[in-house]
Amino acid sequence: MKRTKVIDVLKSTDFGSKVCVKGWVRTHRSSKAVDFVALNDGSTIKNVQLVCDTDKFDAELLKQITTGACIGATGTLVESQGKGQTSEIQCTEIVIYGLCGSDYPMQKKGQSFEYMRQYAHLRLRTNTFGAVMRIRHNMAMAIHTFFHNKGYFYFHTPLITASDCEGAGQMFQVTTKNLYDLKKDENGQIIYTDDFFGKQTSLTVSGQLEGELGATALGGIYTFGPTFRAENSNTPRHLAEFWMIEPEIAFMDLEELMQLEEEFIKFCVKWALDNCQDDLAFLNQMIDKGLLERLNGVVNTEFVHLPYTKGIEILQEAMKNGKKFEFPCNWGDDLASEHERYLVEEYFKKPVIMTNYPKDIKAFYMKIDDEKPMCMGKEMKETVQGTDVLFPQIGEIIGGSVREESYDKLMAEITRRNIPMKDMEWYLDTRKYGSCPHAGFGLGFERLILFVTGMQNIRDVIPFPRTPNNAEF
């Protein structure tokens, strides 16, 4: 008989019909007359209850139906007599596909997330991780839908690159060279002419620079793919392999960029609220009691537009009034997460888009502001049209900017920062031949999933996390 997914069985009111379900056992309760088996196939957070009259089944077969076992069940769909469910299946036949012993690591008890990370290949079968992965899928669908509806084109940038995208992070090198017999020049530098690509290459840290090339030809593009950073960061917010969304749009100014960032993030959160109701309700109950309230708050709140200089003044005023910060926050400092969260969670109590950062703490390609800002009555150094979207509990979730379209200004900044020209010639061509104003941003996909699910560690929102000393599976 053809299998029906659990999500469809639970929606059905065709009581009296015969159905076949297949999945993994969550729980099995036995009594003298009836056994109750909760079955889940991953299509929904909810289980379907199988009711098995013990006099109709072999006792040895029922004993083998333990937590984690994979079975198929055929029976009649009936209205449920119990609370919390509308339907159940009165079983007439059970087939066991895979037994599961008592040493199954994901038994029904309160394991910590740290414990479950040891079993990333099995933790996906738990309620929490099933919910997170379904939400992750829906967020990917939301992203593609949003940009497709905007008329932007899905643009594939290279994973292997000779560019480090302005030093965005330590890179994983890609080579076919024999590491035990490396040829070096007279200065002790490794010679790469005999390597696969004939030059030193690495896994990408960002598709932005190549994305800009697409924007200057197609008008508006977005990337959505894996990126890699070889930083030895063992924090709840860092991964060595993660996914990035990076739109680049021609003829977009700062105000339009901030509008796009706000519209995009609200669209994704609203999509989750509309399409992941059961999973979010579960996570709101089990992981973060304030999750749904926070998500609805983002959708229904206008984001604050805050110049960096004004933000520094707010933070310094807070310190005068007794607020303690671990890190300094003077004009010119790169704000720490504690500063960002204070502005979002305590001062404004809503998401903030911070703009116009000091030029020296931002990337070389950001457009320089025409006027220097005044802070505490003093003129400061040059600022750039950068944007960071700051969220409660997360801090920075989006980083973007208007890109400098002037060849001369961009060249001057590359020279000032001693960026090797050999890596920049192709990028500068977009400013030599038909340059145009353009802007874009980057969103770390896992940061978005962290916010939407209420999970606390980024290693728990990606199926198989890659972190220092961890590359299992």
Coordinates of C-alpha atoms in Angstrom, one line a residue:
M1 CA 0.0 0.0 0.0
K2 CA 1.2 3.5 -0.8
R3 CA 2.7 5.4 2.1
T4 CA 1.0 8.5 3.4
K5 CA 3.1 11.1 5.3
V6 CA 2.3 11.7 8.9
I7 CA 1.6 15.4 8.3
D8 CA -1.1 14.4 5.8
V9 CA -2.5 11.7 8.0
L10 CA -2.9 14.2 10.9
K11 CA -4.7 16.7 8.6
S12 CA -7.1 14.0 7.2
T13 CA -10.7 13.7 8.4
D14 CA -11.4 10.7 6.1
F15 CA -12.1 8.5 9.1
G16 CA -12.6 4.8 8.3
S17 CA -10.2 4.9 5.4
K18 CA -7.1 2.6 5.3
V19 CA -3.7 4.3 5.6
C20 CA -0.1 3.2 5.6
V21 CA 2.6 5.2 7.5
K22 CA 6.3 4.7 7.8
G23 CA 8.8 6.3 10.2
W24 CA 10.7 6.1 13.4
V25 CA 9.3 5.2 16.8
R26 CA 9.4 8.1 19.4
T27 CA 7.7 6.2 22.2
H28 CA 6.1 2.8 22.9
R29 CA 3.7 2.3 25.9
S30 CA 2.4 -1.1 26.7
S31 CA -0.5 -2.5 28.6
K32 CA -2.4 -5.8 28.8
A33 CA -4.9 -5.0 26.1
V34 CA -3.4 -2.2 24.0
D35 CA 0.0 -0.8 23.0
F36 CA 0.4 2.8 22.0
V37 CA 3.2 3.7 19.6
A38 CA 4.1 7.3 18.7
L39 CA 5.5 7.4 15.1
N40 CA 7.3 10.3 13.4
D41 CA 8.6 10.5 9.8
G42 CA 10.1 14.0 9.9
S43 CA 7.3 15.7 7.9
T44 CA 6.0 17.4 11.1
I45 CA 6.9 18.0 14.7
K46 CA 3.8 16.0 15.6
N47 CA 3.6 12.2 16.0
V48 CA 0.8 9.9 14.8
Q49 CA -0.4 7.5 17.4
L50 CA -0.6 3.8 16.5
V51 CA -3.1 1.8 18.5
C52 CA -2.2 -1.9 18.6
D53 CA -4.5 -4.4 20.2
T54 CA -2.1 -6.9 21.8
D55 CA -4.3 -9.9 21.0
K56 CA -3.8 -9.2 17.2
F57 CA 0.0 -9.0 17.2
D58 CA 2.8 -11.3 18.1
A59 CA 4.2 -10.4 21.5
E60 CA 7.8 -10.8 20.4
L61 CA 7.2 -8.4 17.5
L62 CA 5.8 -5.7 19.8
K63 CA 8.8 -6.0 22.1
Q64 CA 11.1 -5.1 19.2
I65 CA 9.3 -1.8 18.6
T66 CA 11.6 0.3 20.8
T67 CA 12.5 4.0 20.6
G68 CA 14.4 4.7 17.4
A69 CA 13.2 1.6 15.6
C70 CA 12.0 2.1 12.0
I71 CA 8.7 0.6 11.2
G72 CA 5.8 0.7 8.7
A73 CA 2.2 0.5 9.9
T74 CA -1.1 -0.1 8.1
G75 CA -4.5 0.4 9.7
T76 CA -7.7 2.3 9.8
L77 CA -7.8 6.1 10.4
V78 CA -10.1 6.8 13.4
E79 CA -10.9 9.8 15.6
S80 CA -8.7 9.9 18.6
Q81 CA -10.1 9.3 22.0
G82 CA -7.1 11.1 23.7
K83 CA -6.3 14.7 24.2
G84 CA -4.0 16.7 22.0
Q85 CA -4.7 14.8 18.8
T86 CA -7.6 14.6 16.4
S87 CA -6.8 11.2 14.8
E88 CA -4.9 8.0 15.3
I89 CA -4.4 4.7 13.5
Q90 CA -6.0 1.5 14.6
C91 CA -3.2 -0.9 13.5
T92 CA -3.8 -4.1 11.6
E93 CA -0.3 -4.7 10.3
I94 CA 3.2 -3.7 11.4
V95 CA 6.5 -4.2 9.5
I96 CA 9.9 -3.6 11.2
Y97 CA 12.5 -2.2 8.8
G98 CA 15.2 -1.5 11.3
L99 CA 15.7 -2.5 15.0
C100 CA 17.1 -0.1 17.5
G101 CA 18.9 -1.4 20.6
S102 CA 18.9 -0.1 24.2
D103 CA 22.2 1.7 23.5
Y104 CA 20.5 4.1 21.1
P105 CA 22.1 7.5 22.1
M106 CA 18.9 9.5 21.5
Q107 CA 16.6 7.8 24.0
K108 CA 13.8 9.9 25.4
K109 CA 15.4 11.8 28.2
G110 CA 16.9 15.2 28.8
Q111 CA 20.2 15.1 27.0
S112 CA 22.1 18.4 26.7
F113 CA 22.7 19.9 23.3
E114 CA 26.5 19.5 23.9
Y115 CA 25.9 15.8 24.4
M116 CA 23.9 15.6 21.2
R117 CA 26.6 17.3 19.2
Q118 CA 28.6 14.1 19.6
Y119 CA 25.9 12.3 17.6
A120 CA 25.2 14.9 14.9
H121 CA 24.3 12.0 12.6
L122 CA 21.5 10.9 15.0
R123 CA 20.4 14.1 16.7
L124 CA 18.4 15.1 13.6
R125 CA 15.8 12.5 14.6
T126 CA 15.0 14.4 17.8
N127 CA 12.0 16.8 18.1
T128 CA 14.2 19.9 18.5
F129 CA 16.6 19.3 15.6
G130 CA 13.8 18.2 13.4
A131 CA 12.0 21.5 14.1
V132 CA 15.2 23.5 13.5
M133 CA 15.9 21.7 10.1
R134 CA 12.4 22.2 8.9
I135 CA 12.7 25.9 9.7
R136 CA 16.1 26.0 8.0
H137 CA 14.5 24.7 4.9
N138 CA 11.7 27.2 5.0
M139 CA 14.1 30.1 5.5
A140 CA 16.0 29.0 2.4
M141 CA 12.6 29.0 0.5
A142 CA 11.8 32.4 1.9
I143 CA 15.2 33.8 0.7
H144 CA 14.8 32.5 -2.9
T145 CA 11.2 33.7 -3.0
F146 CA 12.0 37.2 -1.8
F147 CA 14.7 37.9 -4.3
H148 CA 13.0 36.1 -7.1
N149 CA 9.9 38.3 -6.6
K150 CA 12.2 41.4 -6.6
G151 CA 13.6 40.4 -10.0
Y152 CA 17.1 39.6 -8.7
F153 CA 19.0 36.7 -10.2
Y154 CA 20.5 33.8 -8.3
F155 CA 24.2 34.2 -9.1
H156 CA 26.7 31.4 -8.4
T157 CA 30.1 32.8 -7.2
P158 CA 33.2 30.5 -7.0
L159 CA 34.0 28.5 -3.9
I160 CA 37.7 28.3 -4.9
T161 CA 39.3 31.8 -5.2
A162 CA 42.6 33.6 -5.3
S163 CA 41.0 36.6 -3.7
D164 CA 40.6 37.1 0.1
C165 CA 37.8 39.7 -0.2
E166 CA 39.6 42.5 1.7
G167 CA 40.9 40.2 4.4
A168 CA 37.5 39.1 5.7
G169 CA 39.1 36.2 7.6
Q170 CA 41.7 33.5 7.7
M171 CA 41.3 31.2 4.7
F172 CA 41.5 27.5 4.1
Q173 CA 44.1 26.8 1.4
V174 CA 43.3 24.6 -1.6
T175 CA 46.2 22.7 -3.0
T176 CA 47.2 19.5 -4.8
K177 CA 50.9 20.0 -3.8
N178 CA 52.8 17.4 -1.9
L179 CA 53.0 19.0 1.6
Y180 CA 56.1 16.8 2.4
D181 CA 58.0 18.1 -0.6
L182 CA 57.2 21.8 -1.1
K183 CA 59.3 23.7 -3.6
K184 CA 60.5 27.1 -2.4
D185 CA 62.3 30.1 -3.9
E186 CA 65.5 31.7 -2.7
N187 CA 63.4 33.7 -0.1
G188 CA 61.8 30.6 1.3
Q189 CA 58.4 31.4 -0.3
I190 CA 56.4 28.4 -1.6
I191 CA 56.3 28.2 -5.4
Y192 CA 52.8 27.6 -6.7
T193 CA 53.4 27.5 -10.4
D194 CA 53.2 23.7 -10.4
D195 CA 50.0 23.7 -8.3
F196 CA 46.7 22.7 -9.9
F197 CA 45.6 26.4 -10.5
G198 CA 49.2 27.7 -11.0
K199 CA 48.8 30.1 -8.1
Q200 CA 47.8 30.1 -4.4
T201 CA 44.1 29.5 -3.9
S202 CA 41.7 29.1 -1.0
L203 CA 38.1 28.4 -0.1
T204 CA 36.1 31.6 -0.3
V205 CA 35.2 33.8 2.7
S206 CA 32.7 35.8 0.7
G207 CA 31.1 36.0 -2.8
Q208 CA 30.6 39.7 -2.6
L209 CA 33.3 41.0 -4.9
E210 CA 32.3 38.5 -7.7
G211 CA 28.7 39.3 -6.9
E212 CA 29.4 43.0 -7.7
L213 CA 30.4 41.9 -11.2
G214 CA 27.1 40.2 -11.6
A215 CA 25.2 43.3 -10.4
T216 CA 27.0 45.5 -13.0
A217 CA 25.7 43.2 -15.7
L218 CA 22.3 41.9 -14.5
G219 CA 21.2 44.8 -12.4
G220 CA 20.4 42.9 -9.3
I221 CA 21.8 39.5 -8.1
Y222 CA 22.0 37.5 -4.9
T223 CA 24.3 34.7 -3.8
F224 CA 23.4 31.9 -1.5
G225 CA 26.1 29.4 -0.7
P226 CA 28.7 28.1 1.6
T227 CA 31.6 30.2 2.8
F228 CA 34.7 29.3 4.9
R229 CA 36.8 31.0 7.6
A230 CA 39.8 29.4 9.3
E231 CA 39.6 31.4 12.4
N232 CA 40.2 29.6 15.7
S233 CA 37.0 30.8 17.2
N234 CA 35.3 28.5 19.8
T235 CA 32.3 30.8 20.5
P236 CA 28.5 30.1 20.2
R237 CA 28.4 32.5 17.2
H238 CA 31.2 31.1 14.9
L239 CA 31.5 28.3 12.4
A240 CA 34.4 27.4 10.0
E241 CA 31.8 26.5 7.3
F242 CA 28.6 28.5 7.1
W243 CA 26.2 29.8 4.5
M244 CA 25.9 33.4 3.3
I245 CA 23.3 35.4 1.4
E246 CA 24.8 38.3 -0.4
P247 CA 22.6 40.5 -2.7
E248 CA 24.3 43.2 -4.9
I249 CA 22.1 45.8 -6.6
A250 CA 23.0 48.4 -9.2
F251 CA 21.7 52.0 -8.8
M252 CA 20.9 51.6 -5.1
D253 CA 21.6 54.3 -2.5
L254 CA 21.9 54.2 1.3
E255 CA 18.3 54.8 2.1
E256 CA 17.2 52.1 -0.4
L257 CA 19.7 49.7 1.0
M258 CA 18.4 50.1 4.5
Q259 CA 14.8 49.7 3.2
L260 CA 15.8 46.5 1.4
E261 CA 17.5 45.1 4.5
E262 CA 14.5 45.7 6.7
E263 CA 12.1 44.4 4.2
F264 CA 14.1 41.3 3.6
I265 CA 14.5 40.3 7.3
K266 CA 10.8 41.0 8.0
F267 CA 9.8 38.8 5.0
C268 CA 11.9 35.9 6.3
V269 CA 10.6 36.1 9.8
K270 CA 7.0 36.5 8.6
W271 CA 7.5 33.4 6.3
A272 CA 8.5 31.4 9.4
L273 CA 5.5 32.6 11.4
D274 CA 3.2 31.7 8.5
N275 CA 4.8 28.4 7.5
C276 CA 6.4 26.9 10.6
Q277 CA 3.7 27.4 13.2
D278 CA 3.9 23.9 14.8
D279 CA 7.7 23.9 15.0
L280 CA 7.9 27.5 16.4
A281 CA 5.2 26.7 19.0
F282 CA 7.3 23.7 20.1
L283 CA 10.5 25.8 20.3
N284 CA 8.7 28.6 22.1
Q285 CA 7.6 26.1 24.7
M286 CA 10.8 24.0 25.0
I287 CA 13.7 26.3 24.1
D288 CA 12.8 30.0 24.4
K289 CA 9.5 31.1 26.0
G290 CA 9.8 34.6 24.4
L291 CA 10.5 33.4 20.9
L292 CA 7.1 34.0 19.3
E293 CA 6.7 37.4 21.0
R294 CA 10.1 38.5 19.7
L295 CA 9.5 37.3 16.2
N296 CA 6.1 39.1 16.0
G297 CA 7.8 42.1 17.4
V298 CA 10.3 42.3 14.6
V299 CA 7.6 42.0 11.9
N300 CA 5.5 44.7 13.5
T301 CA 8.2 47.2 14.4
E302 CA 9.9 49.9 12.4
F303 CA 13.7 49.5 12.6
V304 CA 15.7 52.4 14.1
H305 CA 18.2 54.1 11.7
L306 CA 21.1 55.2 13.9
P307 CA 24.3 56.8 12.8
Y308 CA 27.4 55.3 14.4
T309 CA 28.4 58.7 16.0
K310 CA 25.0 59.0 17.6
G311 CA 25.3 55.5 18.9
I312 CA 28.6 56.3 20.5
E313 CA 27.1 59.3 22.2
I314 CA 24.3 57.1 23.6
L315 CA 26.7 54.5 24.9
Q316 CA 29.0 57.1 26.5
E317 CA 26.0 58.7 28.2
A318 CA 25.0 55.3 29.5
M319 CA 28.4 54.8 31.0
K320 CA 28.2 58.2 32.7
N321 CA 25.0 57.0 34.3
G322 CA 26.6 53.9 35.7
K323 CA 26.3 51.3 32.9
K324 CA 29.2 48.9 32.9
F325 CA 30.7 47.5 29.7
E326 CA 33.6 45.1 29.4
F327 CA 35.0 46.7 26.3
P328 CA 35.6 50.4 25.6
C329 CA 33.3 52.3 23.2
N330 CA 35.0 55.5 22.1
W331 CA 34.6 57.0 18.7
G332 CA 36.6 55.0 16.2
D333 CA 36.2 51.7 18.1
D334 CA 34.5 48.7 16.5
L335 CA 31.5 48.1 18.7
A336 CA 31.4 44.8 20.7
S337 CA 28.3 42.6 20.9
E338 CA 27.5 44.0 24.4
H339 CA 27.3 47.5 22.9
E340 CA 25.1 46.4 20.1
R341 CA 22.8 44.5 22.4
Y342 CA 22.5 47.4 24.8
L343 CA 21.3 49.7 22.0
V344 CA 18.8 47.1 20.7
E345 CA 17.6 45.4 23.9
E346 CA 17.8 48.2 26.5
Y347 CA 17.9 51.6 24.9
F348 CA 15.6 51.4 21.8
K349 CA 14.0 48.0 22.5
K350 CA 13.8 47.3 18.8
P351 CA 16.1 46.4 15.9
V352 CA 18.6 49.0 14.8
I353 CA 20.3 49.7 11.5
M354 CA 23.6 51.4 12.4
T355 CA 25.2 53.5 9.6
N356 CA 28.1 55.8 8.7
Y357 CA 30.9 54.0 10.5
P358 CA 34.5 55.3 10.7
K359 CA 36.3 54.5 7.5
D360 CA 39.3 52.9 9.3
I361 CA 37.2 50.1 10.8
K362 CA 35.4 49.1 7.6
A363 CA 36.3 47.6 4.3
F364 CA 38.1 49.4 1.5
Y365 CA 35.2 49.2 -0.9
M366 CA 32.7 51.2 1.1
K367 CA 31.6 54.6 -0.2
I368 CA 33.1 57.5 1.8
D369 CA 30.6 60.1 3.2
D370 CA 30.9 63.7 1.9
E371 CA 31.0 65.3 5.3
K372 CA 32.9 64.4 8.5
P373 CA 30.7 63.9 11.6
M374 CA 30.7 65.9 14.8
C375 CA 30.9 63.9 18.1
M376 CA 30.7 65.6 21.5
G377 CA 31.3 68.9 19.7
K378 CA 34.5 67.7 17.9
E379 CA 35.0 66.9 14.2
M380 CA 35.8 63.3 13.7
K381 CA 37.6 61.4 10.8
E382 CA 35.9 60.3 7.6
T383 CA 33.0 57.8 7.7
V384 CA 31.6 55.4 5.2
Q385 CA 28.1 54.4 4.1
G386 CA 28.2 51.1 5.8
T387 CA 25.1 49.5 7.5
D388 CA 24.9 46.9 10.2
V389 CA 21.5 45.5 11.2
L390 CA 21.5 44.8 14.9
F391 CA 19.0 42.3 16.5
P392 CA 18.0 41.3 20.0
Q393 CA 20.0 38.4 21.4
I394 CA 22.1 38.2 18.2
G395 CA 23.8 41.5 17.7
E396 CA 24.9 42.1 14.1
I397 CA 22.8 39.9 11.8
I398 CA 23.4 41.8 8.5
G399 CA 26.4 43.9 7.3
G400 CA 26.2 45.9 4.1
S401 CA 27.2 49.2 2.4
V402 CA 27.0 51.4 -0.6
R403 CA 30.0 50.5 -2.7
E404 CA 32.5 53.1 -3.9
E405 CA 31.9 53.5 -7.6
S406 CA 34.7 56.0 -8.3
Y407 CA 37.9 54.4 -9.7
D408 CA 40.2 57.1 -8.3
K409 CA 38.7 57.0 -4.8
L410 CA 38.7 53.2 -4.7
M411 CA 42.3 53.1 -6.1
A412 CA 43.4 55.6 -3.4
E413 CA 42.0 53.4 -0.7
I414 CA 43.5 50.2 -2.0
T415 CA 46.9 52.0 -2.1
R416 CA 46.5 53.4 1.4
R417 CA 45.7 50.0 2.8
N418 CA 48.6 48.3 0.9
I419 CA 46.2 45.8 -0.8
P420 CA 48.1 43.8 -3.5
M421 CA 47.1 45.1 -6.9
K422 CA 47.5 41.6 -8.4
D423 CA 44.2 40.6 -6.6
M424 CA 42.4 43.8 -7.5
E425 CA 42.8 44.4 -11.2
W426 CA 39.7 42.5 -12.3
Y427 CA 37.6 44.2 -9.6
L428 CA 38.8 47.7 -10.6
D429 CA 37.7 47.0 -14.2
T430 CA 34.1 47.5 -13.0
R431 CA 35.0 51.0 -12.1
K432 CA 36.9 51.7 -15.3
Y433 CA 34.3 50.4 -17.7
G434 CA 30.8 51.7 -17.2
S435 CA 31.0 52.2 -13.4
C436 CA 27.6 52.6 -11.7
P437 CA 26.4 53.3 -8.1
H438 CA 25.6 50.1 -6.3
A439 CA 25.1 48.6 -2.9
G440 CA 24.7 45.2 -1.2
F441 CA 24.8 43.3 2.1
G442 CA 25.7 40.0 3.6
L443 CA 23.6 37.9 5.9
G444 CA 25.0 34.8 7.7
F445 CA 22.3 32.2 7.2
E446 CA 23.0 30.5 10.5
R447 CA 22.7 33.8 12.4
L448 CA 19.2 34.1 10.9
I449 CA 18.3 30.6 11.9
L450 CA 19.6 31.3 15.4
F451 CA 17.2 34.2 15.7
V452 CA 14.2 32.5 14.2
T453 CA 14.5 29.3 16.3
G454 CA 15.7 30.8 19.6
M455 CA 18.6 28.3 19.8
Q456 CA 21.6 29.6 21.7
N457 CA 24.5 28.0 19.8
I458 CA 25.2 28.3 16.1
R459 CA 26.5 24.7 16.1
D460 CA 22.9 23.6 16.7
V461 CA 21.3 25.2 13.6
I462 CA 23.4 23.5 10.9
P463 CA 23.3 19.8 10.3
F464 CA 27.0 19.0 10.6
P465 CA 29.0 21.9 12.2
R466 CA 32.6 22.5 11.2
T467 CA 34.5 24.1 14.1
P468 CA 38.1 23.9 15.4
N469 CA 39.1 20.3 15.9
N470 CA 35.7 19.1 14.6
A471 CA 35.1 17.8 11.1
E472 CA 33.1 14.7 11.7
F473 CA 30.8 13.0 9.2

